mmCIF file of C-alpha atoms and ligand atoms in Angstrom:
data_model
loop_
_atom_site.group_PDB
_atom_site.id
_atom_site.type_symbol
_atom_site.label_atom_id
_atom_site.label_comp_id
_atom_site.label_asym_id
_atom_site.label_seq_id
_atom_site.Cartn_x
_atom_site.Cartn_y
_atom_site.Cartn_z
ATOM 1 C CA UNK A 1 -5.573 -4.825 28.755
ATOM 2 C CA UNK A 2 -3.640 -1.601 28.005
ATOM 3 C CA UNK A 3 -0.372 -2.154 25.961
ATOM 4 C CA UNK A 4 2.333 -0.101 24.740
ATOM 5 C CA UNK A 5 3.599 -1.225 20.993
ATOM 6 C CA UNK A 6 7.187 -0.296 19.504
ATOM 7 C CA UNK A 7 7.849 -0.771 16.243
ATOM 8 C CA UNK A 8 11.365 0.258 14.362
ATOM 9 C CA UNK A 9 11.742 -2.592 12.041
ATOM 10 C CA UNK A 10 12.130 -0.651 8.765
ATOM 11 C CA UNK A 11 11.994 3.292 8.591
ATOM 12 C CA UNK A 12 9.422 4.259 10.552
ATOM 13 C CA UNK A 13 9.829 4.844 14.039
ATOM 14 C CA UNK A 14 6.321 4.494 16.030
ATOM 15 C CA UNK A 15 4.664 3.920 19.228
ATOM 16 C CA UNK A 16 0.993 3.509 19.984
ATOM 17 C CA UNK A 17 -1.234 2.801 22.895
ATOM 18 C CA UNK A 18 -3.949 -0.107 22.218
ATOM 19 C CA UNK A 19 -6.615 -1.302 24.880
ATOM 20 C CA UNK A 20 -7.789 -5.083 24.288
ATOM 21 C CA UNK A 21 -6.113 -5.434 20.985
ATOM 22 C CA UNK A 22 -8.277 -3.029 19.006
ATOM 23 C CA UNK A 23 -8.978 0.457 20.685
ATOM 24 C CA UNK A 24 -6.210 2.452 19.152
ATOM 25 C CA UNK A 25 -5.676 5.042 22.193
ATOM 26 C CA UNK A 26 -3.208 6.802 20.486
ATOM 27 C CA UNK A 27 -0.592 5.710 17.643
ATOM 28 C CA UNK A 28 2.240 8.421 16.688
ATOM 29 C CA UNK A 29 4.389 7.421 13.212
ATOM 30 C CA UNK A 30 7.643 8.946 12.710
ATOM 31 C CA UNK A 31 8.376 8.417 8.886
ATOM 32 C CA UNK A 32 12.080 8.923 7.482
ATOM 33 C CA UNK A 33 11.128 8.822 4.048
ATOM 34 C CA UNK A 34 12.649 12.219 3.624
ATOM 35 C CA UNK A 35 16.066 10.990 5.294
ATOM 36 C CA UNK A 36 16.122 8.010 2.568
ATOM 37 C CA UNK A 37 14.844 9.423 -0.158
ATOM 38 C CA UNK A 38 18.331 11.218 -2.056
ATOM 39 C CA UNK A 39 19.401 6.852 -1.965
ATOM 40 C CA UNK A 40 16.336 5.916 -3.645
ATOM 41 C CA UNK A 41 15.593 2.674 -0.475
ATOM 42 C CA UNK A 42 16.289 2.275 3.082
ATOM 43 C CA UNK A 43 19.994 3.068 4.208
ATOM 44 C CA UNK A 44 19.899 0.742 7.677
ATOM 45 C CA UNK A 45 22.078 2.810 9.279
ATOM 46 C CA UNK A 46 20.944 6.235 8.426
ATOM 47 C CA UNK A 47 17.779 4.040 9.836
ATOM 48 C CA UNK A 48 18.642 2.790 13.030
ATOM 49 C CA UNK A 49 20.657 6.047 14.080
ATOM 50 C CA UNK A 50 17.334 7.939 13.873
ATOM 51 C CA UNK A 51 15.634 5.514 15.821
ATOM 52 C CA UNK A 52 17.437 5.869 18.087
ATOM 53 C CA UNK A 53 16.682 9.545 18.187
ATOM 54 C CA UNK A 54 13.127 9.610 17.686
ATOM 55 C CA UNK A 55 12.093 6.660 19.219
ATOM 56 C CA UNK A 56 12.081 7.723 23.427
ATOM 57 C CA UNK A 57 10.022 11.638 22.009
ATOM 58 C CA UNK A 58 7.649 9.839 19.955
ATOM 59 C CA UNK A 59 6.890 7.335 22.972
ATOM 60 C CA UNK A 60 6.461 9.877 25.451
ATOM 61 C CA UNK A 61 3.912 11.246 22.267
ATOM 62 C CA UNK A 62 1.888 8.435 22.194
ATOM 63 C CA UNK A 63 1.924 7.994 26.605
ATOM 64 C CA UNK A 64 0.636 11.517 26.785
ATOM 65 C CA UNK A 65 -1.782 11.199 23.618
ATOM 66 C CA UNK A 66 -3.369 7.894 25.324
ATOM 67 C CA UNK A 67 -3.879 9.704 28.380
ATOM 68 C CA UNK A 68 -2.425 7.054 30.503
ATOM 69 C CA UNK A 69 0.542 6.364 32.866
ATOM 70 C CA UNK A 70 3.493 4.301 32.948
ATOM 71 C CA UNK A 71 1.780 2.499 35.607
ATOM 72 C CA UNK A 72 -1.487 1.702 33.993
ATOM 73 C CA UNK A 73 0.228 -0.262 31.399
ATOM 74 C CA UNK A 74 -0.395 -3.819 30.987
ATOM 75 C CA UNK A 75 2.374 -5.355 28.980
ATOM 76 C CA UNK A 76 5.228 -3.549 26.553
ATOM 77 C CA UNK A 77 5.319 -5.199 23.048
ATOM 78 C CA UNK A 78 7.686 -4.693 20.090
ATOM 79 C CA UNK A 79 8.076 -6.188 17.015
ATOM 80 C CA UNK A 80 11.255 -8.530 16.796
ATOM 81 C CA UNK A 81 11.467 -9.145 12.833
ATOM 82 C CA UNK A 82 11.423 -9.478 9.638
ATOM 83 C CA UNK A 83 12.830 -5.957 9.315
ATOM 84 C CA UNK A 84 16.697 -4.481 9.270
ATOM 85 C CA UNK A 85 17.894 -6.186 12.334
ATOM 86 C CA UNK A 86 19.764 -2.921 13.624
ATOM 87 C CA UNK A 87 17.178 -1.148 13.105
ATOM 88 C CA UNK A 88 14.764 -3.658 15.124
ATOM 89 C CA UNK A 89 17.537 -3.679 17.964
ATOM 90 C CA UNK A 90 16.324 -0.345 18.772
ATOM 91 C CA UNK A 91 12.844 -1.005 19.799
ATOM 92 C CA UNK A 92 13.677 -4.055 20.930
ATOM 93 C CA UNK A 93 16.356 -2.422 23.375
ATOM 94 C CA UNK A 94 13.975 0.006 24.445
ATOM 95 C CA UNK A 95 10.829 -2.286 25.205
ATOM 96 C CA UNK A 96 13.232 -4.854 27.457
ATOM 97 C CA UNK A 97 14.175 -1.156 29.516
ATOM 98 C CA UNK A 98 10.226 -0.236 29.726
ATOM 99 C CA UNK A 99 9.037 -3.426 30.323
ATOM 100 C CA UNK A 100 12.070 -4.186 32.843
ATOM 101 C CA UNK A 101 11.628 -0.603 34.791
ATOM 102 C CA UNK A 102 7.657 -0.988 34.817
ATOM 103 C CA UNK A 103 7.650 -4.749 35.755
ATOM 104 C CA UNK A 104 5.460 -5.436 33.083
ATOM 105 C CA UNK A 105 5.550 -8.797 30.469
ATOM 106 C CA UNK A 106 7.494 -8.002 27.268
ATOM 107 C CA UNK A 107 5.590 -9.490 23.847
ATOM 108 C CA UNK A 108 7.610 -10.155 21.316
ATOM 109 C CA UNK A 109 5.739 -9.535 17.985
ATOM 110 C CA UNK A 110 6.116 -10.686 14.566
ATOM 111 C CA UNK A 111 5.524 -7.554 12.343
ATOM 112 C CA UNK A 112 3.599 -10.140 9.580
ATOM 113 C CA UNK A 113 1.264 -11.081 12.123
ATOM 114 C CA UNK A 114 1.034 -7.285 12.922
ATOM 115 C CA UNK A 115 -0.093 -6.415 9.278
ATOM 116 C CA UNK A 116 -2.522 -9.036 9.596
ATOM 117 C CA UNK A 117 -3.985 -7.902 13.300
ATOM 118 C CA UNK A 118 -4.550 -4.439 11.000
ATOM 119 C CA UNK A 119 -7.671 -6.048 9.389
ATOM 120 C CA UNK A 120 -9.253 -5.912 12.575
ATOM 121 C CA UNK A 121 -8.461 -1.505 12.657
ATOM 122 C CA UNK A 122 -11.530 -1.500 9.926
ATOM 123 C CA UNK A 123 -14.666 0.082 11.330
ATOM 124 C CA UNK A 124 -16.776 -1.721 9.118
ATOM 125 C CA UNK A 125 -14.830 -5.726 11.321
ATOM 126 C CA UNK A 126 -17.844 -7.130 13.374
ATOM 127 C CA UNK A 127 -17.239 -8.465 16.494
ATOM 128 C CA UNK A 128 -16.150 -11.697 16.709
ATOM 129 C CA UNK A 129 -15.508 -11.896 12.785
ATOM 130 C CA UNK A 130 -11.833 -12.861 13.698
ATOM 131 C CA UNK A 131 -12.709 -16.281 14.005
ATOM 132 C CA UNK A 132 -14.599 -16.871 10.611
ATOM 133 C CA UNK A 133 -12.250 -18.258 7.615
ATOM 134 C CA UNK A 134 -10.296 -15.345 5.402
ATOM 135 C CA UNK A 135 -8.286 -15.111 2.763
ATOM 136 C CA UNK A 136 -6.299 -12.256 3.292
ATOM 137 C CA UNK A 137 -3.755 -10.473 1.086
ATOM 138 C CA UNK A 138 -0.495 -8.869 2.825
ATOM 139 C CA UNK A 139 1.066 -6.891 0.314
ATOM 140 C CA UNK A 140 4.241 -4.502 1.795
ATOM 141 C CA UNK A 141 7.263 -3.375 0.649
ATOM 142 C CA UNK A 142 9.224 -6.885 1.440
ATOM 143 C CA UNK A 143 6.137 -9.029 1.802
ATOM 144 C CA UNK A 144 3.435 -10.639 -0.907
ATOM 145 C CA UNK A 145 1.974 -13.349 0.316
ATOM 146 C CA UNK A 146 -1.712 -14.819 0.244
ATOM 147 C CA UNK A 147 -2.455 -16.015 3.882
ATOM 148 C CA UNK A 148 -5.113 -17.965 4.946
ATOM 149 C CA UNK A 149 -7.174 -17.558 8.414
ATOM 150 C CA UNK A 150 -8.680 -21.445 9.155
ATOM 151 C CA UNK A 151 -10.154 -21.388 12.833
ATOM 152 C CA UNK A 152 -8.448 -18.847 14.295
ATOM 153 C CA UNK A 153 -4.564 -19.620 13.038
ATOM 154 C CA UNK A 154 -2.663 -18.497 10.100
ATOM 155 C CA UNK A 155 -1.261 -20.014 6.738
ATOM 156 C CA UNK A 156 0.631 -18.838 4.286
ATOM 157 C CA UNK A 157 -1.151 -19.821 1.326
ATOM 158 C CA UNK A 158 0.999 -18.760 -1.537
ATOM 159 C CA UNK A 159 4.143 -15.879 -1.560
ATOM 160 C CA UNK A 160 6.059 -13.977 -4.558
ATOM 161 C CA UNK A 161 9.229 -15.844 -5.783
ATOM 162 C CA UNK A 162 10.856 -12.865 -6.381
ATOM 163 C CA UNK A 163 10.222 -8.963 -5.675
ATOM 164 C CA UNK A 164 7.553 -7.627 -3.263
ATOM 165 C CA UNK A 165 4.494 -5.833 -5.184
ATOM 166 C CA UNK A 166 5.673 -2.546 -3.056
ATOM 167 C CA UNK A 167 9.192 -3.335 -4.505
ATOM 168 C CA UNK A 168 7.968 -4.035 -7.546
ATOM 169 C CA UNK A 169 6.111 -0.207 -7.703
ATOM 170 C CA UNK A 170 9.318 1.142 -5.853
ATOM 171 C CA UNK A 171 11.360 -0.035 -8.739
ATOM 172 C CA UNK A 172 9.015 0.741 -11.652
ATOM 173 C CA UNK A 173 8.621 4.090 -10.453
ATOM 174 C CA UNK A 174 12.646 4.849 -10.070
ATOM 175 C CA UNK A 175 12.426 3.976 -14.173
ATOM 176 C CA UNK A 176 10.082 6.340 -14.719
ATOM 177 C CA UNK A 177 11.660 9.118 -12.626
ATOM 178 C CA UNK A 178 9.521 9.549 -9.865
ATOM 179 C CA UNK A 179 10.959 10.080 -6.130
ATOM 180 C CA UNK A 180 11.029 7.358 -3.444
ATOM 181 C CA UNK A 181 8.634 5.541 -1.901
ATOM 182 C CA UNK A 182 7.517 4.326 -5.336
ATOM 183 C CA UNK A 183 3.717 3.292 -4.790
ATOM 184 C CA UNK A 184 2.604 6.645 -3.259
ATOM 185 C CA UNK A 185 4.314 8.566 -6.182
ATOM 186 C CA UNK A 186 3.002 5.516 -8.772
ATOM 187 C CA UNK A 187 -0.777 6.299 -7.773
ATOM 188 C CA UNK A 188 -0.278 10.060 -8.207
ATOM 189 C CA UNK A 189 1.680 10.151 -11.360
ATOM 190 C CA UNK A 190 -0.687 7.340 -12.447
ATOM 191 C CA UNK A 191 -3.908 9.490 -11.584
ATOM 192 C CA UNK A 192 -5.281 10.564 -15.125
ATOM 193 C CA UNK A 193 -3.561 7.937 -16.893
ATOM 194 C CA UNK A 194 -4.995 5.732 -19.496
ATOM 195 C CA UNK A 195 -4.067 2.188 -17.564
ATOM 196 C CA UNK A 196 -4.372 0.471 -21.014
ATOM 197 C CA UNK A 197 -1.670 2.426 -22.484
ATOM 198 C CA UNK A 198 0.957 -0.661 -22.512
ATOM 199 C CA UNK A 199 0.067 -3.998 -22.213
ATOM 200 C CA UNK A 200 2.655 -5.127 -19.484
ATOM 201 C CA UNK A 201 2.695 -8.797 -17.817
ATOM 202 C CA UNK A 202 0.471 -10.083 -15.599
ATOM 203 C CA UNK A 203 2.508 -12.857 -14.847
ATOM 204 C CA UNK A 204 0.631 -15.708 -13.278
ATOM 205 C CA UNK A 205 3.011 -18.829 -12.233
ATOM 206 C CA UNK A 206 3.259 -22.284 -14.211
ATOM 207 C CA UNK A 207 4.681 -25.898 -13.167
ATOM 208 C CA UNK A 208 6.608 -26.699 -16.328
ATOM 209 C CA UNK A 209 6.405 -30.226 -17.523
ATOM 210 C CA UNK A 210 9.174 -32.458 -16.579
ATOM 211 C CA UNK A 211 10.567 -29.349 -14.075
ATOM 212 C CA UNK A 212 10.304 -29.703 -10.334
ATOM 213 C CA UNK A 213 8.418 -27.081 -8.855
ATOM 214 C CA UNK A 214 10.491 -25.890 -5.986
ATOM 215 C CA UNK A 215 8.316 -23.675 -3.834
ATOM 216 C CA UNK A 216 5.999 -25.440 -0.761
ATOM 217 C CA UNK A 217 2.707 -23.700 -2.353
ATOM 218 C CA UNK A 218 0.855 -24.272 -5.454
ATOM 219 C CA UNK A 219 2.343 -21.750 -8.355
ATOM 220 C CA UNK A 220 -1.487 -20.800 -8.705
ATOM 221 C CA UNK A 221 -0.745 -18.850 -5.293
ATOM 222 C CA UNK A 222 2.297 -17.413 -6.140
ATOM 223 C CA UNK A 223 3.473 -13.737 -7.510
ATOM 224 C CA UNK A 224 5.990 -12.674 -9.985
ATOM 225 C CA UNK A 225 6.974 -8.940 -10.667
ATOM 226 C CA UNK A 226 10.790 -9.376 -11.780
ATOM 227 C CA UNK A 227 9.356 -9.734 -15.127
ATOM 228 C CA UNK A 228 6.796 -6.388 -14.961
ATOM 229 C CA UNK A 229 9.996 -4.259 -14.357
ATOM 230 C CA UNK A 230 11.548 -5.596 -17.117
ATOM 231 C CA UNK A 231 9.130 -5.211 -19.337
ATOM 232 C CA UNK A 232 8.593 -1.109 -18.423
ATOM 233 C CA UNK A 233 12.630 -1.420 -18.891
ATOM 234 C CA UNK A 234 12.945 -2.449 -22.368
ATOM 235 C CA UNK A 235 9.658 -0.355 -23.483
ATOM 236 C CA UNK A 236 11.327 2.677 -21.998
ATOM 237 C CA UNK A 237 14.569 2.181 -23.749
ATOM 238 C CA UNK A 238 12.576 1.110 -27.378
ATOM 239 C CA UNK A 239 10.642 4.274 -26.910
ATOM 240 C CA UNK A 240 12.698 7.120 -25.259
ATOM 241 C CA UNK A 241 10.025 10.014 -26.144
ATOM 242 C CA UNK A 242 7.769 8.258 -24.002
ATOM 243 C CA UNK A 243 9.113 10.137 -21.001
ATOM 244 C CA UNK A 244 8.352 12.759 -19.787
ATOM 245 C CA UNK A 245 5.466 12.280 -22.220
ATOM 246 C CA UNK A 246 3.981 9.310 -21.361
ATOM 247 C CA UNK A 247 4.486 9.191 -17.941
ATOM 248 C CA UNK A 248 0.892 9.310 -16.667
ATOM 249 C CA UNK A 249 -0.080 6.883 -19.152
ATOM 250 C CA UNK A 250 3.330 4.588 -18.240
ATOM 251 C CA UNK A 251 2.107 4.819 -14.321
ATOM 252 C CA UNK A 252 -1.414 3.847 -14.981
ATOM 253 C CA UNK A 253 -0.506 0.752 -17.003
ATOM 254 C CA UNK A 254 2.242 -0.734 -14.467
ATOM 255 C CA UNK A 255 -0.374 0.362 -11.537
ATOM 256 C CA UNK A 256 -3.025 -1.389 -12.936
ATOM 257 C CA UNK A 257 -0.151 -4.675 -13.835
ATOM 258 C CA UNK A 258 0.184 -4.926 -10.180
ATOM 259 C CA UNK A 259 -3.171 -4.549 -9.106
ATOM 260 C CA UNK A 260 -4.385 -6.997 -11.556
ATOM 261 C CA UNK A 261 -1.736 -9.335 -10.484
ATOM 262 C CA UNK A 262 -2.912 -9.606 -7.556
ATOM 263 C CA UNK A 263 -6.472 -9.086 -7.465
ATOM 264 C CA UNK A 264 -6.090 -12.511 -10.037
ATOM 265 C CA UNK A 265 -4.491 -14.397 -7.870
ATOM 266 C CA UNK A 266 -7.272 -13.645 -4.738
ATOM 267 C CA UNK A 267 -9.944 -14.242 -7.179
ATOM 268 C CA UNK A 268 -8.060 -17.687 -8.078
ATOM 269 C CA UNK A 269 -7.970 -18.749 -4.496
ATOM 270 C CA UNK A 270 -11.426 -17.794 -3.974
ATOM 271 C CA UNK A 271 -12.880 -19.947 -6.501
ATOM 272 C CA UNK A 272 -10.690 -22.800 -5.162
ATOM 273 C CA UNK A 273 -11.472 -22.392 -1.729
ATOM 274 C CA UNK A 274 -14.381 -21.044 0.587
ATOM 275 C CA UNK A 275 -14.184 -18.340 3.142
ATOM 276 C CA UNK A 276 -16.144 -16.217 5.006
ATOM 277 C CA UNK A 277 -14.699 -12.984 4.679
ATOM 278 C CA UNK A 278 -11.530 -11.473 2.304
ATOM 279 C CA UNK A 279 -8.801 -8.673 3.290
ATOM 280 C CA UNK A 280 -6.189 -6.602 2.802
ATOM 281 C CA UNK A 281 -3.210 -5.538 4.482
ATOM 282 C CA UNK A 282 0.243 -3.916 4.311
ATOM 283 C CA UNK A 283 1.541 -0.573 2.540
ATOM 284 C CA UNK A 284 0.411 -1.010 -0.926
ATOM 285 C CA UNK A 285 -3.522 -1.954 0.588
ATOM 286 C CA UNK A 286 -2.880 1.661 0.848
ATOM 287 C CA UNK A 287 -3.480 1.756 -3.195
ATOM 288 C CA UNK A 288 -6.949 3.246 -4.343
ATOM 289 C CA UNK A 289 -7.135 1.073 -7.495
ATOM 290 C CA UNK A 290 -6.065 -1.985 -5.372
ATOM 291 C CA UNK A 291 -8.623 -1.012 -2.857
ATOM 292 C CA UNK A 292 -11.303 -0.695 -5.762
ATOM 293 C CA UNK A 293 -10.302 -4.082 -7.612
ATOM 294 C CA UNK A 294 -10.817 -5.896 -4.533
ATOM 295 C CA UNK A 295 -13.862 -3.871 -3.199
ATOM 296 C CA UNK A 296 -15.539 -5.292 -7.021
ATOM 297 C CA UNK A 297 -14.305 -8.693 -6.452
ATOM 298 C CA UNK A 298 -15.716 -8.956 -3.069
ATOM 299 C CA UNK A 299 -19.216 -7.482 -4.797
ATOM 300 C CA UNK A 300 -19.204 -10.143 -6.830
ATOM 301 C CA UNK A 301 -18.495 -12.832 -5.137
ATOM 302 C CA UNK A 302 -20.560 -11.415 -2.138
ATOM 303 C CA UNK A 303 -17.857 -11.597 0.883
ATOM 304 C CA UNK A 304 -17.244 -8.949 3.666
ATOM 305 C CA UNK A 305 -13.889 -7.172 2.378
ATOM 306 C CA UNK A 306 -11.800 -6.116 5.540
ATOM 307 C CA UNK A 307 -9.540 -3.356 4.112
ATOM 308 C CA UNK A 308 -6.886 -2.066 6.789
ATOM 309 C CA UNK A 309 -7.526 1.400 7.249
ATOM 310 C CA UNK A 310 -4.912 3.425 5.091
ATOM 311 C CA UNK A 311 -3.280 5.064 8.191
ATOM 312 C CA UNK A 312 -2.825 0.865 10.049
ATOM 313 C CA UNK A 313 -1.740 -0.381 6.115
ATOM 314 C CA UNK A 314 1.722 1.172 6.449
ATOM 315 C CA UNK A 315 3.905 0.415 9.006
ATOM 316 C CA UNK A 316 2.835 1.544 12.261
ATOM 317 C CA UNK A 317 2.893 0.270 16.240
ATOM 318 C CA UNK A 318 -1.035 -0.158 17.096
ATOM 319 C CA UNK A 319 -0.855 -3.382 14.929
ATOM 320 C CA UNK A 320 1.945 -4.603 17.132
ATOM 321 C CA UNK A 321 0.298 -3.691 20.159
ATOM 322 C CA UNK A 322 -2.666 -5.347 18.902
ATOM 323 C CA UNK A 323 -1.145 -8.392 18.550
ATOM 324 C CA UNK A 324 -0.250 -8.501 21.760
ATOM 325 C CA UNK A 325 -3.561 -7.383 23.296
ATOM 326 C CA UNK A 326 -5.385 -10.439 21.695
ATOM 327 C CA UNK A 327 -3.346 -12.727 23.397
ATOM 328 C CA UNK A 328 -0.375 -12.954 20.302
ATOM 329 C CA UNK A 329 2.788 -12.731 20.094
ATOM 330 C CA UNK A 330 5.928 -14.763 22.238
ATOM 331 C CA UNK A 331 5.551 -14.275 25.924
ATOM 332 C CA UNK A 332 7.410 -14.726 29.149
ATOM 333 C CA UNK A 333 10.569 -16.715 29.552
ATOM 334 C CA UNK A 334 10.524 -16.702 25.555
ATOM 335 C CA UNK A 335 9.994 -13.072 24.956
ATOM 336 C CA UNK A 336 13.410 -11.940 26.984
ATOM 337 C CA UNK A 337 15.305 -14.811 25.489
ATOM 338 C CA UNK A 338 14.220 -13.851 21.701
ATOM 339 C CA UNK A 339 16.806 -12.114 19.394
ATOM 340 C CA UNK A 340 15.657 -9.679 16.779
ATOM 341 C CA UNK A 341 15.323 -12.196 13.807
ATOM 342 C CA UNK A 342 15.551 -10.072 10.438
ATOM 343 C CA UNK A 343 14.037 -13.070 8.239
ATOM 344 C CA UNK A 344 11.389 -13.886 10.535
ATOM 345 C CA UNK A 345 8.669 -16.010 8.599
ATOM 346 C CA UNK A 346 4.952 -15.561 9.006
ATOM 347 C CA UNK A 347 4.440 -18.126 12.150
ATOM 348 C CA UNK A 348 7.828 -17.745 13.412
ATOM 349 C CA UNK A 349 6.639 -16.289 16.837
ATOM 350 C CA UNK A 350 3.680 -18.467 17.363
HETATM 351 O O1 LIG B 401 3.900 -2.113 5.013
HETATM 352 P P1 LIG B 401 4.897 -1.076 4.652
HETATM 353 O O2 LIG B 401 4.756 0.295 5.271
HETATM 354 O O3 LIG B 401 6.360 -1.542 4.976
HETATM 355 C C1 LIG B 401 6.793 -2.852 4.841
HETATM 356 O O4 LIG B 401 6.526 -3.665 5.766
HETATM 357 O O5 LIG B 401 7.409 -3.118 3.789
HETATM 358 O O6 LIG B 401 4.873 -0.977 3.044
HETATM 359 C C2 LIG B 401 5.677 -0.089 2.334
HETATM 360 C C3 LIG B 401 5.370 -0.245 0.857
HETATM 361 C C4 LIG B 401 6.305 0.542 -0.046
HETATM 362 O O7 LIG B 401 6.810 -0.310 -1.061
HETATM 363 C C5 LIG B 401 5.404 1.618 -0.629
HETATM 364 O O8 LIG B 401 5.796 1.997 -1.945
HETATM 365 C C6 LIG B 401 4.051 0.944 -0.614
HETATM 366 O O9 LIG B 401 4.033 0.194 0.570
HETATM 367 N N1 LIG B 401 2.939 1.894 -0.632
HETATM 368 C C7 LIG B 401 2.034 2.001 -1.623
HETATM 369 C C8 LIG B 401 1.184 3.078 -1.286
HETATM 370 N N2 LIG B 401 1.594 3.595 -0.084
HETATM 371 C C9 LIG B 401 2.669 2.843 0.310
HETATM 372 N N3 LIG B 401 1.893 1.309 -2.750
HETATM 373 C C10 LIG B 401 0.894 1.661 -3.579
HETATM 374 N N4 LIG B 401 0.055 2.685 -3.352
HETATM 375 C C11 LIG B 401 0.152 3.419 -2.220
HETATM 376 N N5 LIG B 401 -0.689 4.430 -1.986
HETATM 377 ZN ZN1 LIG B 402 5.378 -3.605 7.166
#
């Protein structure tokens, strides 16, 4: 099954070429960090104008990388939300023309469930190891959430009440002056670092008595950050020397405040509850010391740790064509009557 996977939810504009779900044939990724980065975040539609653009040379890129005709496709699939919805109108405008022109199905794709196909982009995934139980952490620029994989279908298990971890590092790193995307810049400024510097919050999540907890998990599964960027805030204004000074130092400590945040949170869950294998997904699985904090939690507690490889962790369209070429994803009848849906939730499509 040979699909072609569009994916312009947020500010990358790519196309890929997947056979069965998980030979990447060819994936091209057109980032506009550059475009964005003098407004610090996304501008949707300095976003969705380039999309447009890019998006019909960069599919011809992947077509001709995959080696493949038009007419050897399967199925077209594109990913219909969460993202910026004009933004997600453009592949989703230009996957009804494919799909319409080649007489091929349409898929429409949840871009969660996308991250979460990426798992299955690690060499190191045994066949067949998509059925066994995970615990899986999808960590993005919008998106924190601990899912869980029971036979086959996902649950979210716990989710952050407030900012993203990505956000989270995107905002820490505008206080300490470094450019846009913040978690790329975070790890490099943070590289040399002494990561015990300043003791900043690892917040972990507490019912109080006699308060209603309003979320539908268990605050043990949940994430904070609001409160890490507030802490760097006030420590920044109490001690204005500390940049440019400190900077390294002030990078290392807030890196290792989000990794440890969430490393704690999969090592709660773990102890809670069995499974057969643990992951990572999303942008900020990119992270080295994430990537290391889980790789030693997975030592210890002996599990196969999937890790997305960096290039599937950001957003890209092999993980949306993957979807789709495991059977995911809406179909049919449903697939042409679905509207891009910008707060799409994690089983919204399935
Ligand atoms: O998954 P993604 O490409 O887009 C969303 O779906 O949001 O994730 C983007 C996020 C950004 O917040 C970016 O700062 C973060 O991933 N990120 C990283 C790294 N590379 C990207 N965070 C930490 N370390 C990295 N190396
Ligand atoms: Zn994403």
């Amino acid at each position: 099954m040979l699909v072609l996977g569009l994916e312009t939810s947020c500010d990358e504009t790519a196309a890929a070429v997947v056979e069965d779900g998980v030979r990447v044939r060819s994936h091209v990724v057109h980032s506009q960090v550059a475009l964005h980065r003098p407004y610090r975040g996304v501008v949707p539609e300095l976003a969705s104008r380039h999309h447009v653009e890019n998006l019909p040379g960069i599919t011809r890129q992947a077509m001709d990388e995959a080696g493949v005709d038009w007419r050897d496709l399967d199925a077209v699939a594109v990913t219909v939300g969460p993202g910026l919805a004009s933004s997600l109108l453009v592949g989703v405008s230009a996957a009804r023309g494919i799909a319409r022109r080649l007489d091929r199905p349409l898929v429409a794709v949840n871009h969660l469930e996308g991250h979460l196909h990426s798992l299955r982009f690690d060499p190191a995934a045994a066949p067949g190891e998509e059925r066994l139980d995970a615990l899986i952490l999808l960590v993005s620029g919008g998106h924190t959430c601990l899912v869980e994989r029971r036979d086959g279908a996902f649950r979210l298990l716990g989710q952050t009440v407030d900012d993203a971890a990505g956000e989270a590092l995107d905002k820490g790193a505008a206080l300490l002056g470094l450019p846009y995307p913040g978690g790329p810049a975070m790890e490099q400024a943070a590289d040399g670092g002494d990561p015990a510097y300043l003791d900043l919050p690892r917040t972990r999540l507490r019912a109080k008595t006699g308060v209603p907890w309003r979320f539908a998990f268990a605050p043990e599964f949940g994430f904070s950050f609001s409160g890490l960027k507030t802490a760097l805030r006030y420590h920044l204004r109490d001690h204005p020397d500390d940049l440019p000074a400190r900077r390294a130092d002030l990078a290392a400590s807030y890196q290792a405040a989000v990794c440890d945040a969430l490393t704690g949170r999969v090592a709660r869950a773990l102890i809670q509850r069995r499974y057969a294998v643990m992951a990572a997904v999303g942008g900020v699985a990119r992270n080295r010391r994430l990537r290391g904090q889980l790789e030693e939690l997975a030592r210890r507690r002996n599990l196969p740790l999937r890790l997305a490889p960096p290039e599937f962790c950001t957003d890209n369209a092999a993980m949306i064509a993957g979807v789709a070429g495991v059977g995911g994803g809406l179909t049919g009848a449903d697939a042409w009557a679905v509207d891009v849906t910008p707060g799409l939730g994690l089983s919204g499509t399935r």
